[in-house]
CSV table of C-alpha atoms in Angstrom, one decimal:
chain,number,residue,atom,x,y,z
U,1,MET,CA,127.4,103.4,80.9
U,2,LYS,CA,125.7,107.3,79.9
U,3,PRO,CA,121.6,107.4,81.2
U,4,LEU,CA,118.6,106.5,78.8
U,5,GLN,CA,117.3,109.3,76.3
U,6,ILE,CA,113.7,109.3,76.3
U,7,ALA,CA,114.2,107.8,72.9
U,8,GLU,CA,115.5,104.7,74.5
U,9,LEU,CA,112.6,104.2,77.7
U,10,LYS,CA,110.6,100.6,77.5
U,11,SER,CA,108.0,101.1,76.9
U,12,VAL,CA,105.8,100.5,80.7
U,13,TYR,CA,102.8,99.1,79.0
U,14,GLU,CA,105.3,96.2,78.3
U,15,MET,CA,107.9,95.8,81.1
U,16,LEU,CA,104.6,95.6,82.5
U,17,SER,CA,103.3,92.5,80.6
U,18,LEU,CA,103.8,89.0,82.5
U,19,LYS,CA,103.0,87.3,79.1
U,20,GLY,CA,104.7,84.1,78.6
U,21,LYS,CA,104.8,83.7,82.1
U,22,VAL,CA,103.7,81.6,85.4
U,23,ALA,CA,102.6,82.3,88.8
U,24,PHE,CA,102.0,80.3,91.5
U,25,ILE,CA,99.8,81.4,94.0
U,26,THR,CA,99.0,80.5,97.5
U,27,GLY,CA,96.5,81.0,100.3
U,28,ALA,CA,94.4,81.6,95.9
U,29,ALA,CA,91.7,80.7,97.8
U,30,GLY,CA,91.2,84.0,99.8
U,31,GLY,CA,90.5,87.2,98.8
U,32,ILE,CA,94.2,88.9,98.1
U,33,GLY,CA,95.4,85.4,97.0
U,34,ARG,CA,92.1,84.9,93.8
U,35,SER,CA,92.5,89.1,93.3
U,36,CYS,CA,96.5,89.0,92.6
U,37,ALA,CA,96.0,85.9,91.1
U,38,ALA,CA,93.3,87.4,89.0
U,39,ALA,CA,96.2,90.3,87.9
U,40,LEU,CA,98.6,88.7,86.9
U,41,ALA,CA,96.4,87.0,84.4
U,42,GLU,CA,95.0,90.0,83.5
U,43,THR,CA,98.7,91.2,82.4
U,44,GLY,CA,99.5,87.5,80.2
U,45,ALA,CA,100.5,84.8,83.1
U,46,ASP,CA,99.9,81.6,83.0
U,47,VAL,CA,98.5,81.3,86.8
U,48,VAL,CA,98.7,78.3,89.2
U,49,LEU,CA,96.2,78.5,92.3
U,50,MET,CA,97.3,77.2,95.8
U,51,ASP,CA,95.4,76.9,98.9
U,52,ILE,CA,94.2,73.7,101.3
U,53,PRO,CA,92.1,69.8,100.3
U,54,SER,CA,89.0,71.8,102.1
U,55,LYS,CA,89.3,74.6,99.5
U,56,ALA,CA,89.8,72.9,96.7
U,57,ASP,CA,86.3,73.7,95.3
U,58,VAL,CA,86.8,77.4,96.2
U,59,LEU,CA,90.3,77.6,94.1
U,60,VAL,CA,88.3,75.5,90.9
U,61,GLU,CA,85.5,77.6,90.2
U,62,ASN,CA,88.4,80.6,90.4
U,63,CYS,CA,90.7,78.7,88.3
U,64,GLU,CA,87.4,78.7,86.1
U,65,ARG,CA,87.1,82.5,86.3
U,66,ILE,CA,90.2,83.8,85.7
U,67,GLU,CA,90.3,81.5,82.1
U,68,GLN,CA,87.4,82.7,81.2
U,69,LYS,CA,87.4,86.1,81.3
U,70,TYR,CA,91.4,86.2,81.4
U,71,GLN,CA,92.3,84.0,78.1
U,72,VAL,CA,94.6,82.7,80.1
U,73,LYS,CA,96.2,79.0,81.3
U,74,THR,CA,95.2,78.4,84.4
U,75,THR,CA,95.1,75.1,87.0
U,76,CYS,CA,95.4,74.5,90.3
U,77,ILE,CA,96.6,72.3,93.3
U,78,THR,CA,96.0,71.0,96.7
U,79,GLY,CA,98.4,71.1,99.7
U,80,ASP,CA,100.1,72.2,103.0
U,81,VAL,CA,102.6,74.7,103.0
U,82,SER,CA,104.0,73.6,105.9
U,83,ASP,CA,104.5,70.7,104.3
U,84,GLU,CA,108.4,69.9,103.3
U,85,ASP,CA,106.9,67.5,100.7
U,86,ASN,CA,103.7,68.7,99.9
U,87,VAL,CA,105.5,72.0,98.7
U,88,GLU,CA,108.2,70.5,96.9
U,89,HIS,CA,105.3,68.1,94.9
U,90,MET,CA,103.3,71.5,94.3
U,91,ILE,CA,106.6,73.2,92.7
U,92,GLN,CA,107.1,70.5,90.7
U,93,GLU,CA,103.8,69.6,89.7
U,94,THR,CA,103.9,73.3,88.8
U,95,VAL,CA,106.8,73.3,86.3
U,96,ARG,CA,105.6,69.8,84.8
U,97,ARG,CA,101.9,71.6,84.3
U,98,MET,CA,102.6,74.8,83.0
U,99,GLY,CA,107.1,74.6,81.5
U,100,ARG,CA,108.4,76.7,83.9
U,101,LEU,CA,107.9,79.5,86.8
U,102,ASP,CA,108.3,82.8,86.9
U,103,VAL,CA,106.8,84.4,89.7
U,104,VAL,CA,105.5,83.0,92.8
U,105,PHE,CA,103.1,85.0,95.2
U,106,ALA,CA,103.7,83.5,98.7
U,107,ASN,CA,100.2,84.8,100.2
U,108,ALA,CA,99.4,81.9,102.3
U,109,GLY,CA,98.6,82.6,106.2
U,110,ILE,CA,96.5,82.1,109.2
U,111,GLY,CA,95.3,84.7,112.2
U,112,GLY,CA,95.7,83.5,115.0
U,113,LYS,CA,93.7,82.1,117.8
U,114,ASN,CA,93.3,83.7,121.5
U,115,ASP,CA,96.9,85.2,120.5
U,116,ASN,CA,97.3,86.1,123.6
U,117,PRO,CA,100.2,85.4,125.7
U,118,SER,CA,99.2,84.9,129.4
U,119,ARG,CA,96.8,82.0,127.9
U,120,MET,CA,97.7,81.2,124.2
U,121,ASP,CA,98.5,77.3,123.8
U,122,LEU,CA,102.3,76.4,122.5
U,123,LYS,CA,100.2,74.2,119.7
U,124,ASP,CA,98.3,77.8,118.6
U,125,TRP,CA,101.9,79.2,118.1
U,126,LYS,CA,102.9,77.0,116.4
U,127,ARG,CA,100.2,76.5,113.7
U,128,VAL,CA,100.3,80.5,113.5
U,129,ILE,CA,104.7,80.4,112.8
U,130,ASP,CA,104.0,76.9,110.8
U,131,ILE,CA,101.9,78.2,108.6
U,132,ASN,CA,103.2,82.3,108.6
U,133,LEU,CA,106.5,81.6,108.2
U,134,THR,CA,107.6,78.0,107.3
U,135,GLY,CA,105.5,78.1,104.9
U,136,VAL,CA,106.0,81.4,103.2
U,137,PHE,CA,110.6,80.0,104.3
U,138,LEU,CA,109.5,76.4,102.0
U,139,VAL,CA,107.9,78.0,98.8
U,140,ASN,CA,110.7,80.7,98.5
U,141,ARG,CA,113.2,77.5,99.3
U,142,ILE,CA,111.8,75.7,96.9
U,143,ALA,CA,110.6,77.9,94.4
U,144,ALA,CA,113.7,79.4,94.3
U,145,ASN,CA,115.5,76.4,93.9
U,146,MET,CA,113.8,75.1,90.7
U,147,MET,CA,113.9,78.9,89.2
U,148,LYS,CA,117.8,78.2,90.0
U,149,GLU,CA,117.8,75.1,88.1
U,150,LEU,CA,115.5,76.5,85.3
U,151,GLY,CA,118.2,79.4,84.6
U,152,ASN,CA,115.3,81.9,83.7
U,153,GLY,CA,115.9,84.3,87.3
U,154,GLY,CA,112.2,85.2,88.7
U,155,SER,CA,110.7,87.3,91.7
U,156,ILE,CA,109.5,86.1,94.3
U,157,ILE,CA,106.7,88.1,96.3
U,158,ASN,CA,105.7,87.2,100.4
U,159,THR,CA,103.0,88.5,102.3
U,160,ALA,CA,103.8,90.2,105.6
U,161,SER,CA,101.9,92.6,107.2
U,162,MET,CA,101.4,96.4,109.4
U,163,SER,CA,101.3,94.4,111.8
U,164,GLY,CA,105.1,92.8,111.0
U,165,HIS,CA,106.2,96.6,111.5
U,166,ILE,CA,104.1,97.6,114.8
U,167,ILE,CA,101.9,96.2,117.7
U,168,ASN,CA,98.5,97.2,116.5
U,169,LYS,CA,96.8,99.7,118.3
U,170,GLY,CA,94.2,98.5,120.9
U,171,SER,CA,96.1,95.1,120.9
U,172,ARG,CA,94.6,94.9,124.5
U,173,SER,CA,91.4,94.6,124.3
U,174,ALA,CA,89.9,92.4,121.4
U,175,MET,CA,92.0,92.7,118.6
U,176,ASN,CA,95.2,90.6,120.6
U,177,GLN,CA,93.9,87.3,118.4
U,178,HIS,CA,95.7,89.1,115.9
U,179,MET,CA,98.9,89.9,117.7
U,180,VAL,CA,101.5,88.0,119.3
U,181,ALA,CA,102.2,84.8,117.3
U,182,TYR,CA,100.5,86.4,114.0
U,183,ALA,CA,103.2,89.6,114.5
U,184,SER,CA,106.0,87.4,115.1
U,185,ALA,CA,105.5,85.6,112.1
U,186,LYS,CA,104.9,88.9,110.0
U,187,ALA,CA,107.8,90.7,111.2
U,188,ALA,CA,110.3,87.5,110.3
U,189,VAL,CA,108.6,86.9,107.2
U,190,ILE,CA,109.9,90.8,106.3
U,191,GLN,CA,113.7,90.0,107.5
U,192,LEU,CA,112.8,86.1,105.4
U,193,THR,CA,111.8,88.3,102.7
U,194,LYS,CA,115.6,89.8,102.3
U,195,SER,CA,117.8,86.9,103.1
U,196,ILE,CA,116.0,85.6,100.6
U,197,ALA,CA,117.2,88.4,98.0
U,198,VAL,CA,120.7,88.7,98.9
U,199,ASN,CA,121.1,84.5,98.9
U,200,TYR,CA,119.8,84.2,95.1
U,201,VAL,CA,120.2,87.5,93.3
U,202,GLU,CA,122.9,86.0,91.7
U,203,ASP,CA,120.7,84.1,90.1
U,204,LYS,CA,118.9,86.9,88.8
U,205,ILE,CA,115.4,85.8,90.7
U,206,ARG,CA,114.3,88.9,93.6
U,207,CYS,CA,112.4,88.8,96.5
U,208,ASN,CA,110.0,91.3,98.0
U,209,SER,CA,107.4,91.1,101.0
U,210,ILE,CA,103.8,93.8,101.1
U,211,SER,CA,102.8,95.0,104.1
U,212,PRO,CA,99.2,95.1,104.1
U,213,GLY,CA,97.1,96.8,106.2
U,214,MET,CA,93.1,96.7,107.7
U,215,ILE,CA,91.9,94.9,103.6
U,216,LEU,CA,88.7,93.7,103.8
U,217,SER,CA,89.8,90.2,101.9
U,218,GLY,CA,88.2,87.4,104.5
U,219,LEU,CA,90.7,87.2,106.5
U,220,HIS,CA,88.8,89.2,109.1
U,221,ASP,CA,85.8,86.8,109.1
U,222,THR,CA,85.8,85.8,112.7
U,223,MET,CA,86.8,88.8,114.0
U,224,ASP,CA,83.7,91.4,116.1
U,225,MET,CA,83.1,93.8,112.8
U,226,ASN,CA,82.4,96.9,115.3
U,227,VAL,CA,86.3,96.8,117.1
U,228,LEU,CA,87.0,96.8,113.5
U,229,GLU,CA,85.7,99.7,112.1
U,230,ALA,CA,86.1,101.4,115.4
U,231,TYR,CA,90.2,100.7,114.9
U,232,VAL,CA,89.8,101.8,111.2
U,233,ARG,CA,88.2,105.2,112.6
U,234,ASP,CA,91.1,105.6,115.4
U,235,SER,CA,93.4,104.5,113.9
U,236,VAL,CA,93.8,104.9,110.2
U,237,PRO,CA,94.7,108.0,108.6
U,238,MET,CA,92.8,107.3,105.7
U,239,ASN,CA,89.6,106.5,107.5
U,240,ARG,CA,88.3,103.4,105.6
U,241,PHE,CA,89.3,99.6,105.0
U,242,ALA,CA,90.8,98.9,101.2
U,243,ALA,CA,89.8,97.1,99.6
U,244,LEU,CA,91.5,94.1,97.7
U,245,ASP,CA,91.7,95.7,94.3
U,246,GLU,CA,93.9,98.8,96.2
U,247,ILE,CA,96.5,95.3,96.8
U,248,ILE,CA,97.1,94.0,93.9
U,249,GLY,CA,99.1,96.9,91.8
U,250,ILE,CA,102.1,96.3,94.2
U,251,VAL,CA,102.2,92.3,93.0
U,252,VAL,CA,101.9,93.2,89.5
U,253,PHE,CA,105.0,95.8,89.5
U,254,LEU,CA,106.8,93.7,92.0
U,255,ALA,CA,106.1,90.7,89.7
U,256,SER,CA,106.9,92.8,86.6
U,257,GLU,CA,110.2,94.6,84.7
U,258,LEU,CA,108.9,97.9,86.2
U,259,SER,CA,110.0,96.4,89.4
U,260,SER,CA,113.1,95.5,87.7
U,261,TYR,CA,115.7,97.1,90.6
U,262,ALA,CA,113.8,95.9,93.3
U,263,THR,CA,114.6,93.4,95.8
U,264,GLY,CA,114.7,92.4,99.5
U,265,SER,CA,112.6,94.6,100.3
U,266,ASP,CA,108.7,95.1,102.5
U,267,PHE,CA,106.2,97.7,100.4
U,268,VAL,CA,103.4,98.8,103.0
U,269,ILE,CA,100.3,99.2,102.1
U,270,ASP,CA,98.4,100.4,105.1
U,271,GLY,CA,95.6,103.6,104.0
U,272,GLY,CA,98.7,104.8,106.6
U,273,VAL,CA,98.8,103.3,110.0
U,274,THR,CA,102.2,103.0,109.9
U,275,ILE,CA,102.4,107.0,109.6
U,276,TRP,CA,101.9,107.3,113.9
């Protein structure tokens, strides 16, 4: 097989396009979810926004804004990603309403509560693991099986974290709420991604993960901003938080044909934290 010549290369813009595709996004009421849903819509995908029932009004508003701005079809679904029957229903509903399923962004997640091993309640541990790990597994498995049944392949993108690679500096003090259960779950998501990738590769289903760093997305709203700002000054080589529009590019890339040879990989977007 000979390498392609310049005249034979596909158009970058055509490879980036998701026109005719359907994307399902969990955690779509939050900052990363809604921003990436909008980005996927801008590149042509019809989008299904999912979050918990208490966020239904926010989901409806996000759908309306995306549909109005990008002129794509949108719909929203509420449920619990840690409940197998819920996830099965949501994936079935996506296909029923939209006719197909091509891209899944398994992004729903929560931060830790009293996430210190010396005093953490087992129920708090289980809640983080159930949503941040089991929820990703259920969305991955059920969506991949649906893609396999439909026979059109697809791309699954999981939200891990830089905390799946490192233990954040300063974690023994005010940063501890993002450590034990959260870091354990996010590290497991990276390995889960690899396992899903290899198990579905013959079905033309790719699975990759992203590991964001300090992005002002809403996840940190309950944390002390002074502590966060000190962490950024001390630990982030770029010396700043990331904006939401700095995470959307990697998600669109992984959803599109531009990343057609990438599977089982984790992409770190952390301003350089994990360089150290």
